[in-house]
Short mmCIF file of C-alpha atoms in Angstrom, two decimals:
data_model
loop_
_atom_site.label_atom_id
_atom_site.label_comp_id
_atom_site.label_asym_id
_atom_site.label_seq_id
_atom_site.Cartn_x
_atom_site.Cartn_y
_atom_site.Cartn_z
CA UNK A 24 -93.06 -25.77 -62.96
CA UNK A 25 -90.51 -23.68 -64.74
CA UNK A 26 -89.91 -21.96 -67.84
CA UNK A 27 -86.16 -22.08 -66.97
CA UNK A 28 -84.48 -25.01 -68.19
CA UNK A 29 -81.64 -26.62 -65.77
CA UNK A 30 -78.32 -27.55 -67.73
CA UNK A 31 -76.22 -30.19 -66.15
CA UNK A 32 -72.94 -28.76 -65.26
CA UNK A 33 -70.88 -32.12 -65.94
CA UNK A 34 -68.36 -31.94 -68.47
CA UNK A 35 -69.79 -28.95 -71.21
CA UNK A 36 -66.36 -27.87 -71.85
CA UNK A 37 -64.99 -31.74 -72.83
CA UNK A 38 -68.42 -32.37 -74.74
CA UNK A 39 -67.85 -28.95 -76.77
CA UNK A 40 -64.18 -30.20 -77.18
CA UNK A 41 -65.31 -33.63 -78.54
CA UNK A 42 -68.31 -32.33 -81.03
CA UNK A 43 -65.83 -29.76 -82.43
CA UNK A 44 -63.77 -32.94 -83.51
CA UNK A 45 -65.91 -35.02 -84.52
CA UNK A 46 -67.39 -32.00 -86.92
CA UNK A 47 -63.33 -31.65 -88.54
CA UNK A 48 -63.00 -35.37 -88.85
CA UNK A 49 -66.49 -36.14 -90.40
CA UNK A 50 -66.39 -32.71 -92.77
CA UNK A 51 -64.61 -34.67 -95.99
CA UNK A 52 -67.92 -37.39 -96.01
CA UNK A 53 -70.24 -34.54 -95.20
CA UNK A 54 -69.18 -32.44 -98.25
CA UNK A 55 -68.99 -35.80 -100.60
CA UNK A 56 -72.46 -36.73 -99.66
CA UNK A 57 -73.89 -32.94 -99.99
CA UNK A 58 -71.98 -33.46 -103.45
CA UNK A 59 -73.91 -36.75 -103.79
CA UNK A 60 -77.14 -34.55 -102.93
CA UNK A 61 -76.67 -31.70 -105.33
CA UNK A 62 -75.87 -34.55 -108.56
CA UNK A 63 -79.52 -35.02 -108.15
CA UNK A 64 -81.90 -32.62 -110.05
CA UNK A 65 -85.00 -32.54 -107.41
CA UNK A 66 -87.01 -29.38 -108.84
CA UNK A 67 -90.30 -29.85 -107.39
CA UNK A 68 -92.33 -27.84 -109.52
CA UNK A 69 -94.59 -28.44 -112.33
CA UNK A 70 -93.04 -29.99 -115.69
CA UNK A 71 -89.98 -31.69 -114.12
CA UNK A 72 -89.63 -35.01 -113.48
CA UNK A 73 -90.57 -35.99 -110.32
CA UNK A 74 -89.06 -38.89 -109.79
CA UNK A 75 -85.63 -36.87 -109.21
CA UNK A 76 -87.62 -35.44 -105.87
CA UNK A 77 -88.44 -39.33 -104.82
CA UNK A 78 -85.27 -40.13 -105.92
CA UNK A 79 -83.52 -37.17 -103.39
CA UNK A 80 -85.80 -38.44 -100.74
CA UNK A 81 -85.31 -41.74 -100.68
CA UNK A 82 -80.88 -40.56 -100.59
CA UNK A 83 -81.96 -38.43 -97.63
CA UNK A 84 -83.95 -41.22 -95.41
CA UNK A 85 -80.79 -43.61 -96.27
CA UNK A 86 -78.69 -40.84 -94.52
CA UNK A 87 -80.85 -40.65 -91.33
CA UNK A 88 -81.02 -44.30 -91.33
CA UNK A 89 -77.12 -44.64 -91.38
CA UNK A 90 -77.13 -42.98 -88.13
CA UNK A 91 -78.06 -45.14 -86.61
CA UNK A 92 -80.33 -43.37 -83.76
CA UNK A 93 -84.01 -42.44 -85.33
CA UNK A 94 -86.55 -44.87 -84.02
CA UNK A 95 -88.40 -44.64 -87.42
CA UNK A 96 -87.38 -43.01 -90.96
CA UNK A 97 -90.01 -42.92 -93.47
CA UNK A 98 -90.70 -41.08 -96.86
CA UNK A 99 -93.88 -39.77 -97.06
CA UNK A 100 -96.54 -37.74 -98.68
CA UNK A 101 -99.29 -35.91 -98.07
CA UNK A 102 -102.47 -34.15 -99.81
CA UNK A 103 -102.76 -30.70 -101.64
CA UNK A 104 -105.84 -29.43 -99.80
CA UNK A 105 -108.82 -28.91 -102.91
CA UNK A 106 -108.01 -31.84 -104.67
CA UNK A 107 -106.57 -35.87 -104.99
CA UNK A 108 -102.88 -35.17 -105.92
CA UNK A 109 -99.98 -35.94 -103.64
CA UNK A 110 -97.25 -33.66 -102.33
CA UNK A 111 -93.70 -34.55 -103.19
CA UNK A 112 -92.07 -36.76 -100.96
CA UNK A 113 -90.61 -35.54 -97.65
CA UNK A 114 -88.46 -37.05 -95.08
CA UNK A 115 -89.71 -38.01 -91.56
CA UNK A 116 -87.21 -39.64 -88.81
CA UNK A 117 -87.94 -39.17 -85.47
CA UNK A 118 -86.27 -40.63 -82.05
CA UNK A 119 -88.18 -40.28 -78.52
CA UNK A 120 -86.76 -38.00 -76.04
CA UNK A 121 -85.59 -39.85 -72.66
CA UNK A 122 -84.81 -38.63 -68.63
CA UNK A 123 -86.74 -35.48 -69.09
CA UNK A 124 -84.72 -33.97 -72.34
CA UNK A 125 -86.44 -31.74 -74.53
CA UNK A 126 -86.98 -32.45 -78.39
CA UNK A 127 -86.02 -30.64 -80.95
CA UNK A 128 -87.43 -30.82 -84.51
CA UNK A 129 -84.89 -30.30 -87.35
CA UNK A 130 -86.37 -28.74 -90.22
CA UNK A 131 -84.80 -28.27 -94.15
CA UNK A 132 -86.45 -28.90 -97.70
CA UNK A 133 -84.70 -31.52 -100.44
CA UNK A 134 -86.08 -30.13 -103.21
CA UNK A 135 -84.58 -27.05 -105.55
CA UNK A 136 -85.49 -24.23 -107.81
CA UNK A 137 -85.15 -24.80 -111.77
CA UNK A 138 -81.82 -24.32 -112.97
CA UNK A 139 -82.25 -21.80 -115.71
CA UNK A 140 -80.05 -21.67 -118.45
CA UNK A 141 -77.23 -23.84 -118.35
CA UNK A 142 -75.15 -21.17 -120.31
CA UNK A 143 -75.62 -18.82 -117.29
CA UNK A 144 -73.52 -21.13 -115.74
CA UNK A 145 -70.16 -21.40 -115.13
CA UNK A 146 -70.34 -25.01 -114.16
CA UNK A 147 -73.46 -27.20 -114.73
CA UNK A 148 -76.13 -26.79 -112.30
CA UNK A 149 -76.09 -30.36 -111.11
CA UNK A 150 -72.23 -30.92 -111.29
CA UNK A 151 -70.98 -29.85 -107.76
CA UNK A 152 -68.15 -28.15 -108.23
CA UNK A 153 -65.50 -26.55 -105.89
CA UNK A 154 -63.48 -23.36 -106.86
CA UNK A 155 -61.69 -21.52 -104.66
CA UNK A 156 -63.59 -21.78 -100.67
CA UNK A 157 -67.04 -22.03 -102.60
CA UNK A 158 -69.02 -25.16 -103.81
CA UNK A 159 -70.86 -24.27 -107.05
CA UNK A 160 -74.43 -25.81 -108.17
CA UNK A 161 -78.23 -25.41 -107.81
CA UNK A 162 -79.31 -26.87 -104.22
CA UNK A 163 -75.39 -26.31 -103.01
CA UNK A 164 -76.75 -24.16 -100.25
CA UNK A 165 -81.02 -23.85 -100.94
CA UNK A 166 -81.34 -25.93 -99.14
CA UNK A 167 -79.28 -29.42 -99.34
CA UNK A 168 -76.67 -27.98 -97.30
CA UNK A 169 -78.66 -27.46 -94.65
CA UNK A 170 -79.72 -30.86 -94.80
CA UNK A 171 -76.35 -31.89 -94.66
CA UNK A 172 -76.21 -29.56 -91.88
CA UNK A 173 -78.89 -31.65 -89.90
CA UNK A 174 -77.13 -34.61 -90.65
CA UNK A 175 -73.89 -34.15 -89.90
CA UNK A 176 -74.39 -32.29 -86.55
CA UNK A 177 -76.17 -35.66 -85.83
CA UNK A 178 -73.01 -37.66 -86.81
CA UNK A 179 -71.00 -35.99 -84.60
CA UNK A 180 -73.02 -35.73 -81.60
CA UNK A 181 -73.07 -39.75 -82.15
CA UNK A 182 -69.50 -39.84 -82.37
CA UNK A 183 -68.69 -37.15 -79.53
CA UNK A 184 -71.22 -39.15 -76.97
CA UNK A 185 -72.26 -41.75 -78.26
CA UNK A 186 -75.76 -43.09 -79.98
CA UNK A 187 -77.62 -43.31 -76.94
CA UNK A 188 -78.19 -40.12 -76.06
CA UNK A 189 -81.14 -38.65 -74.33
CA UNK A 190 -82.47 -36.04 -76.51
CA UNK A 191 -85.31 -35.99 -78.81
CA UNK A 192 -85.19 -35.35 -82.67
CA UNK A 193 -87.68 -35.65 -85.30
CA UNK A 194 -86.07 -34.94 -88.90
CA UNK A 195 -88.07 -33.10 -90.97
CA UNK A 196 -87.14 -32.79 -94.73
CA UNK A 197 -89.47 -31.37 -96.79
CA UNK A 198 -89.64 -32.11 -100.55
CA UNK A 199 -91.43 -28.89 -102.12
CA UNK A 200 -90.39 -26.08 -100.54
CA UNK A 201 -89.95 -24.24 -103.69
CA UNK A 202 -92.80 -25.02 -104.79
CA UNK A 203 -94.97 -23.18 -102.24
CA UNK A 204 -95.08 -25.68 -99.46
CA UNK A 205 -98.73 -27.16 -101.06
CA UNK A 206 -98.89 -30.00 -98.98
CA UNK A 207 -96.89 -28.88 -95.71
CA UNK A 208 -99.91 -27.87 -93.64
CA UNK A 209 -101.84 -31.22 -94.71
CA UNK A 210 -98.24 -33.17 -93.39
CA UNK A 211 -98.00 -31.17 -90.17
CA UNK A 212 -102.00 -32.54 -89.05
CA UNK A 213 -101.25 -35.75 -90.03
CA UNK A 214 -97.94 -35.72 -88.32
CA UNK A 215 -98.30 -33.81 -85.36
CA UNK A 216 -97.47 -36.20 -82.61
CA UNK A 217 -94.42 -37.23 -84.26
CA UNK A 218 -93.31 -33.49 -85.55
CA UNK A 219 -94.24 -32.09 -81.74
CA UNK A 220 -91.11 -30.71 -80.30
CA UNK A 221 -89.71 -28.35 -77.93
CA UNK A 222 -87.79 -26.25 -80.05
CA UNK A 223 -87.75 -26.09 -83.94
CA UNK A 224 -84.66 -25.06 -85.84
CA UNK A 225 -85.23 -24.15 -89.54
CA UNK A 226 -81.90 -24.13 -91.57
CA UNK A 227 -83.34 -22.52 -94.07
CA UNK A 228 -81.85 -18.96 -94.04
CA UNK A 229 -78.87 -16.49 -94.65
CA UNK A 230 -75.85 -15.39 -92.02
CA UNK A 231 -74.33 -11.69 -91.83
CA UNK A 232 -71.45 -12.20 -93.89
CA UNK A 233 -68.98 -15.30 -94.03
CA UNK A 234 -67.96 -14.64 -90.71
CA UNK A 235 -70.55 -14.07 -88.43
CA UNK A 236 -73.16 -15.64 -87.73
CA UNK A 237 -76.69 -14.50 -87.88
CA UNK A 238 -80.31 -15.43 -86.10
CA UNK A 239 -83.00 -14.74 -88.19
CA UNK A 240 -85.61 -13.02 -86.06
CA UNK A 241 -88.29 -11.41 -88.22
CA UNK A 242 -89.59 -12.21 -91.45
CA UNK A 243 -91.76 -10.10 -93.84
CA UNK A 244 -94.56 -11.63 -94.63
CA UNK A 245 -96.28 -11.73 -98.60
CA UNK A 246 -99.55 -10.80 -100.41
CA UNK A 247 -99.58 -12.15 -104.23
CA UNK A 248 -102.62 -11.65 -106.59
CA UNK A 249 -103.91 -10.89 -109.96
CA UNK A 250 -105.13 -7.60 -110.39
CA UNK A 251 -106.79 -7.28 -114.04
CA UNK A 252 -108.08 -4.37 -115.54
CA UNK A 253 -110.57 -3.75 -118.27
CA UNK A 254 -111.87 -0.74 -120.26
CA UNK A 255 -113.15 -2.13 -123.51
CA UNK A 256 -115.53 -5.29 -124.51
CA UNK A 257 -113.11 -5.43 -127.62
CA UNK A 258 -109.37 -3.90 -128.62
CA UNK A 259 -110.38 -1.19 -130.76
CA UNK A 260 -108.11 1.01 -133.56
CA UNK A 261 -105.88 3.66 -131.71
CA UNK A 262 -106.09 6.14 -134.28
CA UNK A 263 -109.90 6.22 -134.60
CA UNK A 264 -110.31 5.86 -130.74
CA UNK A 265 -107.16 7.04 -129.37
CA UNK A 266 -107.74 10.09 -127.28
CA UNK A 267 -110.98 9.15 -126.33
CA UNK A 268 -111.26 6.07 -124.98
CA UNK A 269 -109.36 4.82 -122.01
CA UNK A 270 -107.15 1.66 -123.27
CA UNK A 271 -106.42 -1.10 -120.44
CA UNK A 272 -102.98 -0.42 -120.28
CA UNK A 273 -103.17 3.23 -119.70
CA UNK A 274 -105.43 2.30 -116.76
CA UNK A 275 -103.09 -0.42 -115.41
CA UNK A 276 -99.81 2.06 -115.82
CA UNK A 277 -102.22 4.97 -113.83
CA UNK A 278 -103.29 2.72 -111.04
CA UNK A 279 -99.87 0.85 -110.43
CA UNK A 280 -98.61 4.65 -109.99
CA UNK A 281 -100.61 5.32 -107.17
CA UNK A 282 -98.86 2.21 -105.33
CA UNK A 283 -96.02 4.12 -104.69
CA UNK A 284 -94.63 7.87 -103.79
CA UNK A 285 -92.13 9.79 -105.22
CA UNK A 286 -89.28 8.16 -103.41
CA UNK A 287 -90.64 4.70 -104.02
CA UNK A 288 -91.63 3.47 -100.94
CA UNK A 289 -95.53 2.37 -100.32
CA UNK A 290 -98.01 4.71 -100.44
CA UNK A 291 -100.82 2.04 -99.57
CA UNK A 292 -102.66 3.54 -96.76
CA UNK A 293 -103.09 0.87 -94.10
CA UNK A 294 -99.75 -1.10 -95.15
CA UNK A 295 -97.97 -0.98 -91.65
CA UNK A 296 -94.16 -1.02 -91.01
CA UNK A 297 -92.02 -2.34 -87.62
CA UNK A 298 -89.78 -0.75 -85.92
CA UNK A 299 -86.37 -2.28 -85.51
CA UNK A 300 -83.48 -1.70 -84.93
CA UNK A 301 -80.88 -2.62 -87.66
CA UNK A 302 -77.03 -3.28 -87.57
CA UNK A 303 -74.96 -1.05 -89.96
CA UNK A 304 -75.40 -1.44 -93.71
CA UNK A 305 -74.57 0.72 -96.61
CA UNK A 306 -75.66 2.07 -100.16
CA UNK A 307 -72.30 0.76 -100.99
CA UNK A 308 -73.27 -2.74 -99.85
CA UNK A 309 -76.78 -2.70 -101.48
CA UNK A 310 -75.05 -1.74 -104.78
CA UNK A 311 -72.48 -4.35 -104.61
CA UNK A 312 -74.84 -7.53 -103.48
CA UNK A 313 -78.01 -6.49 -105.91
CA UNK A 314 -75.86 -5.64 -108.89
CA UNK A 315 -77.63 -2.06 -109.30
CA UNK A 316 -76.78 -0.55 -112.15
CA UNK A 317 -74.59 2.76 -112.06
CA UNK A 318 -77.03 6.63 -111.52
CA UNK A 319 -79.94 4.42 -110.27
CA UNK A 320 -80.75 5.20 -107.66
CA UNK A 321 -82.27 3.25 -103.82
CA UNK A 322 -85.35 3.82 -103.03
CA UNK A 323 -87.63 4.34 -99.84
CA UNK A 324 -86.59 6.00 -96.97
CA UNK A 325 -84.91 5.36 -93.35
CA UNK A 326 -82.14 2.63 -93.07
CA UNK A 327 -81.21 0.18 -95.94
CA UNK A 328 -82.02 -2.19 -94.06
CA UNK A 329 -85.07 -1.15 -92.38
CA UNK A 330 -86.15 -0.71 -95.59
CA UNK A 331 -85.97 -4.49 -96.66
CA UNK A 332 -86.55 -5.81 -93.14
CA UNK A 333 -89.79 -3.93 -91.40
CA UNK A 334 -91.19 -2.21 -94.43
CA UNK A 335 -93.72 -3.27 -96.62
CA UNK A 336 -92.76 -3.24 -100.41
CA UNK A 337 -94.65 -3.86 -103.86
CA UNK A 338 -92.89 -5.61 -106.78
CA UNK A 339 -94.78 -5.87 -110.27
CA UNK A 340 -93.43 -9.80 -110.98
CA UNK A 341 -95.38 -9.95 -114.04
CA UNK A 342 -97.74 -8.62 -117.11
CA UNK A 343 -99.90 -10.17 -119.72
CA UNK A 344 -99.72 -7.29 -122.22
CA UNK A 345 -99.21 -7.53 -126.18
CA UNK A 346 -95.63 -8.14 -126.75
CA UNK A 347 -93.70 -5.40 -128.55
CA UNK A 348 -92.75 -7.64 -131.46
CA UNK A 349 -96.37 -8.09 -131.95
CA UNK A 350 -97.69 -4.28 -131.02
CA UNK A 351 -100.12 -3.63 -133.29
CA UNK A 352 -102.20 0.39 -133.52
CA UNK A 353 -104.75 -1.05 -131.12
CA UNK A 354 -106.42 -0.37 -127.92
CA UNK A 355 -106.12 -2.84 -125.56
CA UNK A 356 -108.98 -4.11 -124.07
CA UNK A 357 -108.16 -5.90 -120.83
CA UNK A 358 -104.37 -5.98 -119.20
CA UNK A 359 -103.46 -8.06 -116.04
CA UNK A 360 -100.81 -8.25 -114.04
CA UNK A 361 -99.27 -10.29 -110.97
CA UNK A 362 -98.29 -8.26 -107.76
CA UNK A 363 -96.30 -9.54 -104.87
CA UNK A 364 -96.61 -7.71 -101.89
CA UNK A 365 -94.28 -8.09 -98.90
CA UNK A 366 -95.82 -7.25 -95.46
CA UNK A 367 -93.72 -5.91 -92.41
CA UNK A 368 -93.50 -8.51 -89.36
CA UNK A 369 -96.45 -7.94 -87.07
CA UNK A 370 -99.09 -7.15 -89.87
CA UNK A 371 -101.57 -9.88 -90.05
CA UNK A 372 -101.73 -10.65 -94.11
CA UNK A 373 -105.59 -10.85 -93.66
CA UNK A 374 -105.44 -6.87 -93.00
CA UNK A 375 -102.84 -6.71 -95.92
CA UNK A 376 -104.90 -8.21 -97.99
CA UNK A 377 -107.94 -5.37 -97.20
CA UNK A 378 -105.50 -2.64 -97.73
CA UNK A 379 -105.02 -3.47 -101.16
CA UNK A 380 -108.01 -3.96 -102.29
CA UNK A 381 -109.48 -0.96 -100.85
CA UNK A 382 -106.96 1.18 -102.23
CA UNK A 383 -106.75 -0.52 -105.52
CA UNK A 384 -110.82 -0.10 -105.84
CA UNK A 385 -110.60 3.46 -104.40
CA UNK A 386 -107.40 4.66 -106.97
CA UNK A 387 -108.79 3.02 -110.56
CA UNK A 388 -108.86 5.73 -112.97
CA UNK A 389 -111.36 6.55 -115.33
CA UNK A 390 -113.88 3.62 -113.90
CA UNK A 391 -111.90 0.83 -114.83
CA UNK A 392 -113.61 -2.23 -114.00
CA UNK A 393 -110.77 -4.35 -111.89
CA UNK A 394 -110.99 -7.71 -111.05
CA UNK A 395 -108.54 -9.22 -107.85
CA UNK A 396 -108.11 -12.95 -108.07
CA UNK A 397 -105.58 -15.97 -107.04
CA UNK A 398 -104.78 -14.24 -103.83
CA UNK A 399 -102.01 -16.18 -101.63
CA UNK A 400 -101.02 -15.14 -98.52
CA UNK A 401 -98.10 -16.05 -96.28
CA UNK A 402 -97.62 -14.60 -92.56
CA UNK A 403 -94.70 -12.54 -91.34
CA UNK A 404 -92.89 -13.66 -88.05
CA UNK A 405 -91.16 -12.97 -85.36
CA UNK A 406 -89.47 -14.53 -82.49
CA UNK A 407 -89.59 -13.79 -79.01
CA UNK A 408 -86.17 -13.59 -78.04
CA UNK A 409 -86.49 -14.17 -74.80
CA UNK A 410 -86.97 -18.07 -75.17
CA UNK A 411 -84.55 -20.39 -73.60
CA UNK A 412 -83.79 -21.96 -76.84
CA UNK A 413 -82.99 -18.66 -78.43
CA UNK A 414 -80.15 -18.67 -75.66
CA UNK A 415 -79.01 -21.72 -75.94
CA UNK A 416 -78.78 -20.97 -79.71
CA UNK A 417 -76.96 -17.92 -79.10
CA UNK A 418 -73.98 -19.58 -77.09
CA UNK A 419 -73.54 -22.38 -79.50
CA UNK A 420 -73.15 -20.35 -82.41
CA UNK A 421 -71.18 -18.31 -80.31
CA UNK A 422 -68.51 -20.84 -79.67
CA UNK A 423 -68.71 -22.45 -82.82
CA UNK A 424 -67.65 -19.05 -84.53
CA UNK A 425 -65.77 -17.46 -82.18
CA UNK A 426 -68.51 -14.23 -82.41
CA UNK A 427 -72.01 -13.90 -80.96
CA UNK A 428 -74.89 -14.15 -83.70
CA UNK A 429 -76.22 -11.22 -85.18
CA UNK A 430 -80.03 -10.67 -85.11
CA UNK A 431 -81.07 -10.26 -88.62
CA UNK A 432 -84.49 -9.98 -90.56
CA UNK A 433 -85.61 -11.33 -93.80
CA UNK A 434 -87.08 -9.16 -96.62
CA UNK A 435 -88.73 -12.78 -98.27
CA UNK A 436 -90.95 -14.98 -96.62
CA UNK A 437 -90.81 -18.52 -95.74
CA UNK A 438 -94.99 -18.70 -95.08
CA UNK A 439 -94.90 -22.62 -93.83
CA UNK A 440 -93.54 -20.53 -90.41
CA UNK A 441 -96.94 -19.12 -90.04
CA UNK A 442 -98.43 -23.29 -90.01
CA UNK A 443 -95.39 -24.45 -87.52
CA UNK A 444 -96.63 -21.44 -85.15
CA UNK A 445 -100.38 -22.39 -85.56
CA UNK A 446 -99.52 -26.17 -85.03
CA UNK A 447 -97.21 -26.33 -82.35
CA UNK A 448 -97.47 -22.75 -80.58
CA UNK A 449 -95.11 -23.63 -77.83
CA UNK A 450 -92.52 -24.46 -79.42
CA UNK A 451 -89.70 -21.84 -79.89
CA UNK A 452 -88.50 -21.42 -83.59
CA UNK A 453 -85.19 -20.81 -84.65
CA UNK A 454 -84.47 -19.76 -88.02
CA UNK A 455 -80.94 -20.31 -89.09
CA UNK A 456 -78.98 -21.33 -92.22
CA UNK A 457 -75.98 -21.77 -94.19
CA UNK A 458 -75.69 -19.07 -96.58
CA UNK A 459 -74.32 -15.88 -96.73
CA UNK A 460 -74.29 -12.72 -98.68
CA UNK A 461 -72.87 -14.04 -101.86
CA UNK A 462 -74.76 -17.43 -102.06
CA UNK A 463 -77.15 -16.52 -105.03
CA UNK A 464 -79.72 -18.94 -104.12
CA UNK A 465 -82.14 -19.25 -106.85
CA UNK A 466 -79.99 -18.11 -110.00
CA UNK A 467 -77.63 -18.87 -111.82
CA UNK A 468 -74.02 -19.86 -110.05
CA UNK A 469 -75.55 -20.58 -106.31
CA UNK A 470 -72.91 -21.35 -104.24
CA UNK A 471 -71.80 -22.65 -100.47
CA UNK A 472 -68.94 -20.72 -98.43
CA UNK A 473 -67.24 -24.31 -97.15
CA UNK A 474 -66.04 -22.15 -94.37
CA UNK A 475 -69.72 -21.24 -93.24
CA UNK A 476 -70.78 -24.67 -93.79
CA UNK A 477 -68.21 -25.88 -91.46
CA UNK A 478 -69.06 -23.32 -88.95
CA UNK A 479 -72.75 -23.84 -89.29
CA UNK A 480 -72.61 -27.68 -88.82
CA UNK A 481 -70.12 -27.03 -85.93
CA UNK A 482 -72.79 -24.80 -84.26
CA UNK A 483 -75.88 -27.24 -84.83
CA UNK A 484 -73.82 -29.56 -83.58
CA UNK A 485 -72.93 -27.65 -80.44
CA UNK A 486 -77.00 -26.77 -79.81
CA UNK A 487 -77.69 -30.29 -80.17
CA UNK A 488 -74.80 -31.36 -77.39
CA UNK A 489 -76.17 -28.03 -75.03
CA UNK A 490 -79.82 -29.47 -75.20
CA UNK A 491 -78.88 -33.17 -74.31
CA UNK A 492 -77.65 -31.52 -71.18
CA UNK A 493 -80.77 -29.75 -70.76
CA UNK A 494 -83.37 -30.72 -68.84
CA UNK A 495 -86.57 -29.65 -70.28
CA UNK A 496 -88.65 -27.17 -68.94
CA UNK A 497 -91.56 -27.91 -67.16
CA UNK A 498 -89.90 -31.83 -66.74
CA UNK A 499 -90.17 -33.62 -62.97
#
């Protein structure tokens, strides 16, 4: 047995040749039916209509069944562990592997984030439009695009070489991503003989700029929780108590301090970071992609990028607190607020978690009574480079963009990694994606590069024609 796997050498140059065509000829239907995707508003989270998300799925399964080469595509769903309700609706097509080929599981999400504000927009949210190189509209590249992605690398591996090919592919679109994944671990136990694969890619991520290519090998992982803080059984008058007393928020402003140093970074002892190295990035950069306002200044310490990639950070995400329009001359009694917590790759969030709280519980001024609660946790990752899928990866992108892949990390989190590495811990993951530096996913005016699209398709594509000519390791 090997961990090595043995290409075939017949014809990888014509095949390449072929798939790149197919990928120009098929990109006009590809972009009308990501289009067709993105007209459909499929937020999956609480308060929107849900039959959008069944409506996306059931669009989705009709576009692996035109194929033409999945064994079985179904729509299914799946419990939220605790109770009786149903996760949305994902997308499950899968197609045995034949002649000792590997599989490979193709992984992207249907559903979107909430829109916002339509007035933020310049073009409705759910109106694809095209200006300039860029496709406009919520979903346009989080994550329907790398759906598409899936789907049209499929296409033209069909029409390079045909629909009976040996490799196996189970298609795996998920249909509440943004909404925290509830029912993805549930799905994966219920699904595991037809998920199992060889090698998982999840489109699901960013690429170095429009015209390189990235491989996303760490991810931070995240803490959230509630941390409330009382001093008084009752708000009390701040002019007959003020001075005295300890009021909640005075508490909550003292102890949040003591989160941080002067610079900014962590001061959370037992918070670890990773060390990494990092391709060039400057202030200049950061400035121009966050939108950071002129004489503030970074913070932390050691590379930008180090910074966002392999150190831990703490973001206050929100506070219920009397409102200023309705301040009133009182004490405040109790004051709680959410905390979000990302945790460098390699730090288990269990030990995270214990960090916090100790120092939280150790820090409280003026004996504060805190209380932590609604704790969620999602594990950092990293991949071991060294797999053969990760090098296979490498040359497709490679010749799909004319430049080798850059190995990037992720500041966020994508914690359903943490159940695909419990699950199936063979199988090499590969996180890739469609977007790029200016994509805005999640706010107002997300866009797709059409360019990078292209390119990203073409090198899915590619990977897909490199592992039907791979025999899989370990295979007789």
């Amino acid at each position: 047995m090997t961990d090595t796997p043995e290409t075939e050498p017949n014809s990888s140059i014509l095949a390449g040749a072929g798939i790149r065509a197919a990928v120009e000829r098929g990109l006009p239907t590809t972009i009308a039916d990501l289009c067709a995707l993105v007209r459909v508003p499929s937020v999956s989270w609480d308060g929107f209509d849900r039959g959008q998300v069944a409506r996306s799925a059931e669009m989705v399964a009709e576009l692996a069944r035109g194929l033409g080469v999945f064994d079985t595509v179904e729509v299914k769903q799946a419990g939220i562990p605790g109770g009786a309700e149903l996760g949305q609706p994902a997308v499950l097509a899968t197609r045995a592997a034949r002649n000792g080929r590997p599989t490979v599981l193709l992984y992207a999400h249907h559903d979107v984030q909430p829109p916002g504000n339509d007035a933020d927009w310049e073009s409705l949210p759910f109106e694809p439009t095209v200006r300039g190189n860029r496709l406009y509209g919520r979903g346009a590249a989080d994550d329907k695009a790398g759906v598409m992605a899936h789907i049209a690398s499929i296409r033209a591996l069909v029409e390079a070489e045909g629909p009976d090919f040996d490799l196996g592919i189970a298609l795996f679109i998920e249909g509440e991503e943004e909404f925290g994944s509830r029912s993805f671990a549930t799905f994966l136990e219920e699904n595991r003989e037809a998920l199992r694969a060889d090698a998982i890619v999840v489109a699901d991520s960013n690429n170095w700029d429009i015209d390189t290519p990235a491989l996303t090998i760490a991810l931070r992982g995240n803490v959230t929780f509630r941390l409330t803080v009382r001093t008084l059984d009752h708000a009390s008058h701040s002019g007959m108590f003020g001075g005295a007393v300890p009021d909640a928020m005075m508490a909550t402003v003292r102890l949040l301090n003591t989160l941080y140093a002067a610079d900014g970074s962590v001061a959370v002892a037992g918070l670890t970071s990773h060390d990494a190295v990092t391709p060039d990035y400057s202030e200049a950069q950061l400035r121009q992609e966050t939108g950071l306002s002129a004489g503030v200044h970074p913070i932390g310490h050691g590379s930008v990028l180090g910074r966002i990639w392999s150190q831990p950070s703490i973001t206050i995400t929100g506070i219920d607190a009397p409102t200023v329009a309705n301040a009133s001359n009182t004490l405040s009694p109790v004051i709680s607020v959410r905390l979000s917590t990302r945790i460098a790759p390699g730090q288990p969030a269990a030990d995270a978690v214990t960090a916090l709280e100790t120092h939280l519980r150790e820090k409280v001024p003026f004996g504060a009574q805190i209380e932590i609660d609604d704790v969620d946790t999602g594990e950092a990752f990293l991949v071991d480079t060294s797999g053969w899928a990760v090098t296979e990866t490498r040359l497709a992108m490679t010749e799909a963009w004319g430049r080798a892949p850059v190995d990037i990390g992720v500041g966020g989190s994508i914690p359903f990694i943490a159940d695909l590495v419990r699950v199936f811990p063979e199988a090499q993951i590969l996180v890739t994606g469609v977007e790029d530096p200016d994509s805005r996913a999640h706010s107002p005016n997300e866009s797709l590069h059409l360019g990078v699209f292209k390119r990203a398709v073409l090198g899915e594509a590619l990977l897909l024609g490199r592992l039907n000519r791979t025999v899989r390791p370990g295979a007789s």
